[in-house]
CSV table of C-alpha atoms in Angstrom, one decimal:
chain,number,residue,atom,x,y,z
A,1,MET,CA,0.0,0.0,0.0
A,2,ASP,CA,1.2,3.5,-0.7
A,3,ASP,CA,1.8,6.3,1.7
A,4,LYS,CA,-1.1,8.5,2.6
A,5,LEU,CA,-1.8,11.1,0.0
A,6,LYS,CA,-0.7,14.6,0.8
A,7,TYR,CA,-2.6,17.5,-0.6
A,8,ASN,CA,-0.9,20.3,-2.2
A,9,GLU,CA,-0.4,23.2,0.3
A,10,GLU,CA,-0.1,25.7,-2.5
A,11,LYS,CA,-1.6,29.0,-1.5
A,12,GLU,CA,-5.2,29.3,-2.6
A,13,ASP,CA,-5.2,32.6,-4.6
A,14,GLN,CA,-7.8,33.7,-7.0
A,15,PHE,CA,-6.4,31.5,-9.7
A,16,TYR,CA,-6.0,28.3,-7.6
A,17,ASP,CA,-8.0,25.5,-9.2
A,18,TYR,CA,-7.5,22.4,-7.0
A,19,PRO,CA,-5.0,20.4,-9.1
A,20,ASP,CA,-4.6,17.6,-6.5
A,21,ARG,CA,-7.8,17.6,-4.5
A,22,PRO,CA,-11.5,17.5,-5.3
A,23,VAL,CA,-13.0,20.8,-6.4
A,24,PRO,CA,-15.4,22.0,-3.6
A,25,ILE,CA,-19.1,22.0,-4.4
A,26,ASP,CA,-19.3,25.8,-3.8
A,27,LYS,CA,-16.6,26.3,-6.5
A,28,ARG,CA,-18.4,24.3,-9.2
A,29,ARG,CA,-19.6,26.0,-12.4
A,30,SER,CA,-22.8,26.0,-14.5
A,31,GLN,CA,-23.4,23.7,-17.5
A,32,ILE,CA,-22.9,26.7,-19.8
A,33,ASN,CA,-19.4,27.2,-18.3
A,34,ILE,CA,-18.6,23.5,-18.8
A,35,ALA,CA,-20.0,23.7,-22.3
A,36,VAL,CA,-17.8,26.6,-23.5
A,37,VAL,CA,-14.6,25.2,-22.0
A,38,THR,CA,-15.3,21.8,-23.5
A,39,THR,CA,-16.0,23.5,-26.8
A,40,GLY,CA,-12.7,25.3,-26.6
A,41,MET,CA,-11.0,22.0,-26.0
A,42,ALA,CA,-12.8,20.2,-28.9
A,43,VAL,CA,-12.9,22.9,-31.6
A,44,ALA,CA,-9.7,23.9,-33.3
A,45,MET,CA,-8.4,24.6,-36.8
A,46,SER,CA,-7.9,20.9,-37.1
A,47,THR,CA,-11.7,20.5,-36.7
A,48,LEU,CA,-12.2,22.3,-40.0
A,49,TYR,CA,-9.5,20.2,-41.5
A,50,THR,CA,-11.4,17.1,-40.4
A,51,GLY,CA,-14.4,18.3,-42.3
A,52,ALA,CA,-12.2,18.9,-45.3
A,53,SER,CA,-10.9,15.4,-45.0
A,54,LEU,CA,-14.4,14.1,-45.1
A,55,ALA,CA,-15.1,16.2,-48.2
A,56,GLN,CA,-12.2,14.6,-50.0
A,57,THR,CA,-13.0,11.0,-49.2
A,58,LEU,CA,-16.9,10.7,-48.9
A,59,SER,CA,-20.0,11.9,-50.5
A,60,TYR,CA,-21.8,14.8,-48.9
A,61,ARG,CA,-24.5,12.6,-47.5
A,62,ASP,CA,-22.1,10.1,-45.9
A,63,ALA,CA,-19.9,12.9,-44.6
A,64,VAL,CA,-22.8,14.5,-42.8
A,65,LEU,CA,-23.9,11.1,-41.4
A,66,SER,CA,-20.3,10.6,-40.2
A,67,ILE,CA,-20.3,13.9,-38.4
A,68,VAL,CA,-23.6,13.2,-36.7
A,69,ILE,CA,-22.8,9.6,-35.7
A,70,GLY,CA,-19.2,10.5,-34.7
A,71,CYS,CA,-20.3,13.3,-32.5
A,72,ILE,CA,-22.9,11.1,-30.8
A,73,ILE,CA,-20.2,8.5,-30.0
A,74,LEU,CA,-17.8,11.2,-28.7
A,75,GLY,CA,-20.6,12.7,-26.6
A,76,ILE,CA,-21.5,9.3,-25.0
A,77,ILE,CA,-17.8,8.7,-24.1
A,78,ALA,CA,-17.3,12.2,-22.7
A,79,ALA,CA,-20.6,11.9,-20.8
A,80,PHE,CA,-19.4,8.7,-19.1
A,81,THR,CA,-15.8,9.8,-18.3
A,82,GLY,CA,-16.9,13.4,-17.5
A,83,GLY,CA,-19.7,12.1,-15.3
A,84,ILE,CA,-17.1,10.4,-13.1
A,85,GLY,CA,-15.1,13.6,-12.9
A,86,ALA,CA,-18.2,15.6,-12.0
A,87,SER,CA,-19.2,13.1,-9.2
A,88,LYS,CA,-15.7,13.0,-7.6
A,89,GLY,CA,-14.4,16.5,-8.5
A,90,VAL,CA,-11.0,15.4,-9.7
A,91,SER,CA,-9.0,15.0,-12.9
A,92,PHE,CA,-8.6,11.9,-15.1
A,93,SER,CA,-5.1,11.2,-13.7
A,94,MET,CA,-6.4,11.2,-10.1
A,95,LEU,CA,-9.4,9.0,-11.0
A,96,ALA,CA,-6.9,6.5,-12.5
A,97,ARG,CA,-5.6,5.8,-8.9
A,98,LYS,CA,-8.5,3.4,-8.3
A,99,PRO,CA,-8.3,1.1,-11.4
A,100,PHE,CA,-4.6,1.4,-12.0
A,101,GLY,CA,-3.2,1.8,-8.5
A,102,ARG,CA,-1.4,4.8,-6.9
A,103,GLU,CA,1.9,4.2,-8.6
A,104,GLY,CA,0.1,3.0,-11.7
A,105,SER,CA,-1.8,6.3,-12.0
A,106,LYS,CA,1.6,8.0,-12.1
A,107,ILE,CA,2.4,6.0,-15.2
A,108,VAL,CA,-1.0,7.0,-16.6
A,109,GLY,CA,-0.4,10.7,-15.8
A,110,LEU,CA,3.0,10.5,-17.4
A,111,VAL,CA,1.8,8.9,-20.6
A,112,PHE,CA,-1.0,11.5,-21.0
A,113,ALA,CA,1.3,14.3,-20.1
A,114,ILE,CA,3.8,13.3,-22.8
A,115,SER,CA,1.0,13.0,-25.4
A,116,MET,CA,-0.6,16.4,-24.5
A,117,LEU,CA,2.8,18.2,-24.4
A,118,GLY,CA,3.7,16.7,-27.7
A,119,TRP,CA,0.5,17.9,-29.3
A,120,PHE,CA,0.9,21.3,-27.7
A,121,SER,CA,4.3,21.6,-29.4
A,122,TYR,CA,2.9,20.3,-32.7
A,123,GLN,CA,0.0,22.7,-32.6
A,124,CYS,CA,2.3,25.6,-31.8
A,125,GLY,CA,4.4,24.8,-34.9
A,126,TYR,CA,1.3,24.3,-37.0
A,127,PHE,CA,0.0,27.7,-35.8
A,128,GLY,CA,3.2,29.5,-36.8
A,129,GLU,CA,3.1,27.9,-40.3
A,130,THR,CA,-0.5,28.8,-40.8
A,131,ILE,CA,0.0,32.4,-39.7
A,132,HIS,CA,2.9,32.7,-42.2
A,133,LEU,CA,0.7,31.4,-45.0
A,134,LEU,CA,-1.9,34.1,-44.3
A,135,VAL,CA,0.6,37.0,-43.9
A,136,PRO,CA,3.7,35.8,-45.8
A,137,ASN,CA,5.5,39.2,-45.9
A,138,ALA,CA,5.1,40.3,-42.3
A,139,LYS,CA,8.1,39.8,-40.0
A,140,TRP,CA,5.8,39.0,-37.1
A,141,ALA,CA,4.4,36.2,-39.2
A,142,ASP,CA,7.7,34.4,-39.8
A,143,PRO,CA,7.0,30.8,-38.9
A,144,LYS,CA,9.4,30.7,-35.9
A,145,ILE,CA,8.3,34.1,-34.6
A,146,ALA,CA,4.6,33.3,-35.0
A,147,THR,CA,5.2,29.9,-33.3
A,148,LEU,CA,6.9,31.7,-30.4
A,149,TRP,CA,4.2,34.3,-29.7
A,150,GLY,CA,1.5,31.8,-30.5
A,151,GLY,CA,2.9,29.5,-27.8
A,152,ILE,CA,3.0,32.3,-25.3
A,153,LEU,CA,-0.6,33.2,-26.0
A,154,MET,CA,-1.7,29.6,-25.6
A,155,MET,CA,0.3,28.9,-22.4
A,156,SER,CA,-1.0,32.2,-20.8
A,157,THR,CA,-4.5,31.0,-20.2
A,158,ALA,CA,-3.3,27.5,-19.2
A,159,ILE,CA,-1.0,29.1,-16.6
A,160,VAL,CA,-4.0,31.0,-15.1
A,161,GLY,CA,-5.9,27.7,-15.1
A,162,PHE,CA,-9.6,27.0,-15.4
A,163,LYS,CA,-10.6,30.6,-14.9
A,164,GLY,CA,-8.4,31.7,-17.7
A,165,MET,CA,-9.6,29.1,-20.1
A,166,THR,CA,-13.2,29.9,-19.2
A,167,ALA,CA,-12.8,33.6,-19.9
A,168,LEU,CA,-11.2,32.9,-23.3
A,169,SER,CA,-13.7,30.2,-24.2
A,170,MET,CA,-16.7,32.5,-23.2
A,171,ILE,CA,-15.5,34.8,-26.0
A,172,ALA,CA,-14.2,32.3,-28.5
A,173,SER,CA,-16.9,29.6,-28.5
A,174,PRO,CA,-19.8,31.8,-29.7
A,175,LEU,CA,-17.4,33.4,-32.3
A,176,LEU,CA,-16.2,30.0,-33.5
A,177,LEU,CA,-19.8,28.8,-33.9
A,178,GLY,CA,-20.8,32.0,-35.8
A,179,MET,CA,-17.7,31.9,-38.0
A,180,CYS,CA,-18.2,28.2,-39.0
A,181,LEU,CA,-21.9,28.8,-39.7
A,182,TYR,CA,-21.1,31.9,-41.7
A,183,SER,CA,-18.4,30.3,-43.7
A,184,GLY,CA,-20.6,27.3,-44.6
A,185,ILE,CA,-23.6,29.5,-45.5
A,186,HIS,CA,-21.3,31.8,-47.5
A,187,ALA,CA,-20.0,28.9,-49.5
A,188,ILE,CA,-23.5,27.6,-50.2
A,189,ASN,CA,-24.6,31.1,-51.4
A,190,GLN,CA,-21.6,31.4,-53.8
A,191,TYR,CA,-21.7,27.8,-55.2
A,192,GLY,CA,-25.2,26.6,-54.6
A,193,TYR,CA,-26.3,23.9,-52.2
A,194,SER,CA,-27.2,21.4,-54.9
A,195,ALA,CA,-23.7,21.6,-56.4
A,196,ILE,CA,-22.2,20.9,-53.0
A,197,VAL,CA,-24.5,18.0,-52.3
A,198,GLN,CA,-23.8,16.5,-55.7
A,199,SER,CA,-20.1,16.9,-55.5
A,200,SER,CA,-18.5,13.5,-56.0
A,201,VAL,CA,-15.2,11.9,-55.1
A,202,ASP,CA,-13.3,9.1,-56.9
A,203,ASN,CA,-13.4,5.8,-55.0
A,204,PRO,CA,-15.4,7.2,-52.0
A,205,ALA,CA,-14.5,5.7,-48.6
A,206,SER,CA,-17.0,3.9,-46.4
A,207,LEU,CA,-19.2,5.5,-43.8
A,208,GLY,CA,-17.2,3.6,-41.2
A,209,ILE,CA,-14.0,5.3,-42.2
A,210,GLY,CA,-15.8,8.7,-42.1
A,211,ILE,CA,-17.0,8.0,-38.5
A,212,THR,CA,-13.4,7.0,-37.6
A,213,ILE,CA,-12.1,10.3,-38.9
A,214,VAL,CA,-14.6,12.3,-36.8
A,215,VAL,CA,-14.1,10.2,-33.7
A,216,GLY,CA,-10.3,10.4,-34.0
A,217,GLY,CA,-10.6,14.2,-34.1
A,218,TRP,CA,-11.4,14.4,-30.4
A,219,ILE,CA,-11.2,11.0,-28.8
A,220,THR,CA,-8.4,11.9,-26.4
A,221,GLY,CA,-10.3,15.0,-25.3
A,222,ALA,CA,-13.4,12.9,-24.6
A,223,ILE,CA,-11.3,10.6,-22.4
A,224,LEU,CA,-9.8,13.6,-20.6
A,225,GLN,CA,-13.2,15.3,-20.0
A,226,PRO,CA,-12.9,14.8,-16.2
A,227,ASP,CA,-10.1,17.5,-16.3
A,228,ILE,CA,-13.0,19.9,-17.2
A,229,SER,CA,-16.0,18.2,-15.7
A,230,ARG,CA,-14.5,18.2,-12.2
A,231,TYR,CA,-15.9,21.7,-12.1
A,232,ALA,CA,-19.4,20.6,-13.0
A,233,LYS,CA,-22.0,20.7,-10.3
A,234,SER,CA,-23.3,17.3,-11.3
A,235,PRO,CA,-23.0,14.6,-14.0
A,236,LYS,CA,-26.2,16.0,-15.5
A,237,HIS,CA,-24.6,19.4,-15.8
A,238,ASN,CA,-21.6,17.8,-17.5
A,239,GLY,CA,-24.0,16.0,-19.9
A,240,ILE,CA,-25.8,19.2,-20.9
A,241,GLY,CA,-22.4,20.9,-21.4
A,242,ILE,CA,-21.3,18.0,-23.6
A,243,VAL,CA,-24.4,18.2,-25.8
A,244,ILE,CA,-23.8,21.9,-26.4
A,245,ALA,CA,-20.1,21.4,-27.1
A,246,MET,CA,-20.8,18.5,-29.6
A,247,ILE,CA,-23.4,20.6,-31.5
A,248,ILE,CA,-20.7,23.3,-32.0
A,249,PHE,CA,-18.1,20.6,-32.8
A,250,ALA,CA,-20.5,19.2,-35.4
A,251,VAL,CA,-21.1,22.6,-36.9
A,252,ALA,CA,-17.3,23.2,-37.2
A,253,ASN,CA,-16.8,19.9,-39.0
A,254,TRP,CA,-19.7,20.7,-41.3
A,255,GLY,CA,-18.2,24.1,-42.0
A,256,GLY,CA,-15.0,22.5,-43.1
A,257,LEU,CA,-16.9,20.0,-45.2
A,258,VAL,CA,-18.9,22.6,-47.1
A,259,ILE,CA,-16.0,24.9,-47.7
A,260,ALA,CA,-13.9,22.0,-49.1
A,261,LYS,CA,-16.8,20.7,-51.2
A,262,ALA,CA,-17.6,24.1,-52.6
A,263,THR,CA,-14.2,25.4,-53.4
A,264,MET,CA,-12.4,22.1,-54.2
A,265,ALA,CA,-9.4,23.6,-52.5
A,266,SER,CA,-6.6,21.4,-51.2
A,267,THR,CA,-6.6,23.0,-47.8
A,268,ILE,CA,-9.1,24.8,-45.6
A,269,MET,CA,-6.9,28.0,-45.6
A,270,ASP,CA,-7.0,28.0,-49.4
A,271,GLY,CA,-10.7,27.5,-49.4
A,272,LEU,CA,-11.3,30.4,-47.0
A,273,ILE,CA,-9.2,32.7,-49.1
A,274,ILE,CA,-11.0,31.6,-52.3
A,275,LEU,CA,-14.3,32.6,-50.5
A,276,GLY,CA,-12.8,35.9,-49.6
A,277,LEU,CA,-12.6,35.2,-45.9
A,278,GLY,CA,-8.9,35.7,-45.2
A,279,THR,CA,-9.4,37.9,-42.2
A,280,MET,CA,-12.0,35.5,-40.7
A,281,ALA,CA,-9.6,32.7,-41.4
A,282,LEU,CA,-7.0,34.4,-39.2
A,283,MET,CA,-9.5,34.8,-36.4
A,284,ILE,CA,-10.4,31.2,-36.6
A,285,VAL,CA,-6.8,30.1,-36.5
A,286,ILE,CA,-6.0,32.3,-33.4
A,287,LEU,CA,-9.2,31.5,-31.5
A,288,GLY,CA,-9.5,27.8,-32.5
A,289,GLN,CA,-5.8,26.9,-31.9
A,290,TRP,CA,-5.6,28.9,-28.7
A,291,THR,CA,-8.7,27.5,-27.0
A,292,SER,CA,-7.8,24.0,-27.9
A,293,ASN,CA,-4.0,24.1,-27.2
A,294,ASP,CA,-4.2,25.7,-23.8
A,295,ASN,CA,-6.3,22.6,-22.8
A,296,ASN,CA,-3.5,20.3,-24.0
A,297,LEU,CA,-1.0,22.1,-21.7
A,298,TYR,CA,-3.5,22.3,-18.8
A,299,SER,CA,-4.2,18.5,-18.9
A,300,ALA,CA,-0.5,17.8,-19.1
A,301,ALA,CA,0.1,19.8,-16.0
A,302,LEU,CA,-2.6,18.0,-14.1
A,303,GLY,CA,-1.0,14.6,-15.1
A,304,ILE,CA,2.4,15.8,-13.9
A,305,ILE,CA,0.9,17.0,-10.6
A,306,ASN,CA,-0.6,13.5,-10.0
A,307,ILE,CA,2.9,12.1,-10.3
A,308,LYS,CA,4.3,14.5,-7.8
A,309,PRO,CA,1.7,16.2,-5.6
A,310,GLY,CA,2.8,19.5,-4.2
A,311,VAL,CA,4.3,20.9,-7.4
A,312,ASN,CA,3.0,24.4,-8.1
A,313,LYS,CA,0.7,24.1,-11.1
A,314,HIS,CA,1.3,27.6,-12.4
A,315,LYS,CA,5.1,27.0,-12.4
A,316,ILE,CA,5.0,23.5,-14.0
A,317,THR,CA,2.6,24.8,-16.7
A,318,ALA,CA,4.9,27.7,-17.5
A,319,VAL,CA,8.0,25.6,-17.6
A,320,CYS,CA,6.4,23.0,-19.8
A,321,GLY,CA,4.9,25.6,-22.0
A,322,ILE,CA,8.2,27.4,-22.6
A,323,ILE,CA,10.2,24.2,-23.3
A,324,PHE,CA,7.7,22.8,-25.7
A,325,THR,CA,7.2,26.1,-27.5
A,326,LEU,CA,10.9,26.3,-28.1
A,327,ILE,CA,10.8,22.7,-29.4
A,328,ALA,CA,8.2,23.8,-31.8
A,329,THR,CA,10.3,26.8,-33.1
A,330,VAL,CA,13.1,24.4,-34.2
A,331,GLY,CA,10.7,21.9,-35.8
A,332,ILE,CA,11.6,18.9,-33.7
A,333,GLN,CA,8.0,18.0,-33.0
A,334,ASN,CA,7.5,17.1,-36.7
A,335,TYR,CA,9.7,14.1,-36.1
A,336,PHE,CA,7.6,12.5,-33.4
A,337,ILE,CA,4.2,12.9,-35.0
A,338,TYR,CA,4.0,9.2,-35.6
A,339,PHE,CA,4.7,8.6,-32.0
A,340,LEU,CA,1.9,10.9,-31.0
A,341,GLU,CA,-0.5,9.1,-33.4
A,342,LEU,CA,0.6,5.8,-31.9
A,343,LEU,CA,-0.3,7.1,-28.4
A,344,GLY,CA,-3.6,8.1,-29.9
A,345,THR,CA,-4.3,4.4,-30.5
A,346,PHE,CA,-3.3,3.3,-27.0
A,347,LEU,CA,-4.7,6.2,-24.9
A,348,PRO,CA,-8.5,5.5,-25.4
A,349,PRO,CA,-8.2,2.1,-23.6
A,350,PHE,CA,-7.3,4.0,-20.4
A,351,GLY,CA,-10.8,5.5,-20.6
A,352,GLY,CA,-12.3,2.1,-21.3
A,353,VAL,CA,-10.8,0.7,-18.1
A,354,LEU,CA,-12.1,3.6,-16.1
A,355,ILE,CA,-15.6,3.3,-17.5
A,356,ALA,CA,-15.7,-0.4,-16.9
A,357,ASP,CA,-14.4,-0.1,-13.4
A,358,TYR,CA,-16.7,2.7,-12.3
A,359,TYR,CA,-20.0,1.9,-14.2
A,360,ILE,CA,-20.0,-1.8,-15.1
A,361,LEU,CA,-18.2,-3.2,-12.0
A,362,LYS,CA,-19.9,-0.6,-9.9
A,363,GLU,CA,-16.9,0.4,-7.9
A,364,GLN,CA,-18.1,4.0,-7.3
A,365,GLU,CA,-17.8,4.0,-3.5
A,366,LYS,CA,-14.1,3.1,-3.7
A,367,TYR,CA,-13.2,6.3,-5.5
A,368,LYS,CA,-12.2,8.4,-2.5
A,369,PHE,CA,-9.9,11.5,-2.6
A,370,ASP,CA,-10.1,12.8,0.9
A,371,GLY,CA,-6.4,12.8,1.5
A,372,GLU,CA,-6.6,9.9,3.8
A,373,HIS,CA,-7.6,7.0,1.5
A,374,GLU,CA,-4.9,4.5,0.5
A,375,TYR,CA,-4.8,2.7,-2.9
A,376,GLU,CA,-2.9,-0.3,-4.0
A,377,LYS,CA,0.4,0.5,-5.6
A,378,ILE,CA,-0.3,-0.9,-9.0
A,379,LYS,CA,-2.9,-3.1,-10.6
A,380,PRO,CA,-1.5,-5.2,-13.5
A,381,ILE,CA,-4.9,-6.2,-14.9
A,382,ALA,CA,-5.7,-2.6,-15.8
A,383,PHE,CA,-2.5,-2.2,-17.8
A,384,ILE,CA,-2.9,-5.6,-19.4
A,385,SER,CA,-6.4,-4.5,-20.6
A,386,VAL,CA,-5.0,-1.3,-22.1
A,387,ILE,CA,-2.2,-3.1,-23.9
A,388,VAL,CA,-4.4,-5.8,-25.3
A,389,GLY,CA,-7.0,-3.2,-26.4
A,390,GLY,CA,-4.4,-1.0,-28.0
A,391,LEU,CA,-2.6,-3.8,-29.8
A,392,PHE,CA,-5.9,-5.3,-31.1
A,393,SER,CA,-6.8,-1.9,-32.5
A,394,TYR,CA,-3.3,-1.3,-33.9
A,395,ILE,CA,-3.1,-4.7,-35.6
A,396,PHE,CA,-6.6,-5.2,-36.8
A,397,LYS,CA,-7.4,-1.9,-38.6
A,398,PHE,CA,-11.1,-2.0,-39.2
A,399,GLY,CA,-13.9,0.3,-38.2
A,400,SER,CA,-12.9,2.9,-35.7
A,401,THR,CA,-9.6,2.0,-34.1
A,402,ALA,CA,-10.3,4.2,-31.1
A,403,ILE,CA,-13.7,2.7,-30.4
A,404,ASN,CA,-12.4,-0.8,-31.0
A,405,SER,CA,-9.6,-0.3,-28.5
A,406,ILE,CA,-12.0,1.1,-25.9
A,407,LEU,CA,-14.5,-1.8,-26.3
A,408,ILE,CA,-11.8,-4.5,-26.2
A,409,SER,CA,-10.2,-3.0,-23.1
A,410,ILE,CA,-13.6,-2.9,-21.4
A,411,ILE,CA,-14.2,-6.6,-22.2
A,412,ILE,CA,-10.7,-7.7,-21.1
A,413,TYR,CA,-10.8,-5.7,-17.9
A,414,ILE,CA,-14.2,-7.1,-16.9
A,415,ILE,CA,-13.1,-10.7,-17.6
A,416,LEU,CA,-9.8,-10.3,-15.7
A,417,SER,CA,-11.5,-8.5,-12.8
A,418,THR,CA,-14.1,-11.2,-12.5
A,419,MET,CA,-11.5,-13.9,-12.6
A,420,LEU,CA,-9.4,-12.2,-10.0
A,421,LYS,CA,-12.4,-11.7,-7.7
A,422,LYS,CA,-13.3,-15.4,-7.9
A,423,SER,CA,-9.7,-16.4,-7.3
A,424,ASN,CA,-9.5,-14.2,-4.1
A,425,THR,CA,-12.9,-15.6,-2.9
A,426,ASN,CA,-11.7,-19.2,-3.4
A,427,ASP,CA,-8.6,-18.4,-1.4
């Protein structure tokens, strides 16, 4: 058994957001607050690119169906994981202490921190490149310079914490919704809805592949929803917030789809410029990337704090943000994109294990975070379930790899848990 958990004694200033203890009930937020922060996490420039990918591989009808079905799947997963976070008031990394063990949860936190920091760095670099494409002759838009100031912007709200991300998302989420709707409608007015609907692609992909593309766009965020929902007043409030966020997420995907179908451009940026929406494109880049990427850094910091309670969250966020922004300026992050994609296959099973343990095996009462409760050091069956689920999805590439890995990990975990329980009973 591990030592008794020690809560962070960090001074509770106005930006303190309970990184290593349950969020008090009186500090919880409304469902609208949860919705806008979740939207900020889910909707980025990459969301429009997801819609464009659907346009290039599916018919309009199948692409729309993919968006609807994919968003429903993501919403269900985020409702389950986020519901646990809302009930217990702690982050995903802390919740992992029960199914994975105290030391095991440190491994979970480290894995997710590496993934989130890698994506933070990659998105910073992508931000700089996109700004340069929009304003190629401006010195401030040089890729490295734009990456640097873009990284500083993104880390600023993450350093402040939940309040900072809330303030930004309250502004950004309605604007993102309006921009995506306007862009899509503008494209329809210019090219005609019938032309967009009838636009065809050579050798169209299946509906299943389309759903996989949409689900892959936010599956890690859905698993990490407890990082946000710990501020929800109840699982119901988290659910309402998720519904609102997924509607906006769906509209953003649809906007990318319509723009790409209408203009036949190779990239979303080219499509927006063809539509005469260059300034709006810049706003989408800044707001979308910012609200999404600060969440990457924020979740990474929570994972690190779970490894070493007592670390000042503001400082660890700032240090990680500076280091990985600098990595982005020299382009190193482009060399580990495959590694990040590989993690994207193996991360969803962690959520599957949590869902199985909490809801199916009904272990809710054993999730305690009062600073006195002791957990086992490590639980091998949880990691076996994750590895088997991830390997199955990686080797047998059919349907949605993320969903497959979650389902397999759930099945394996239930079987192993039942066998272990029977074995202990017989002893």
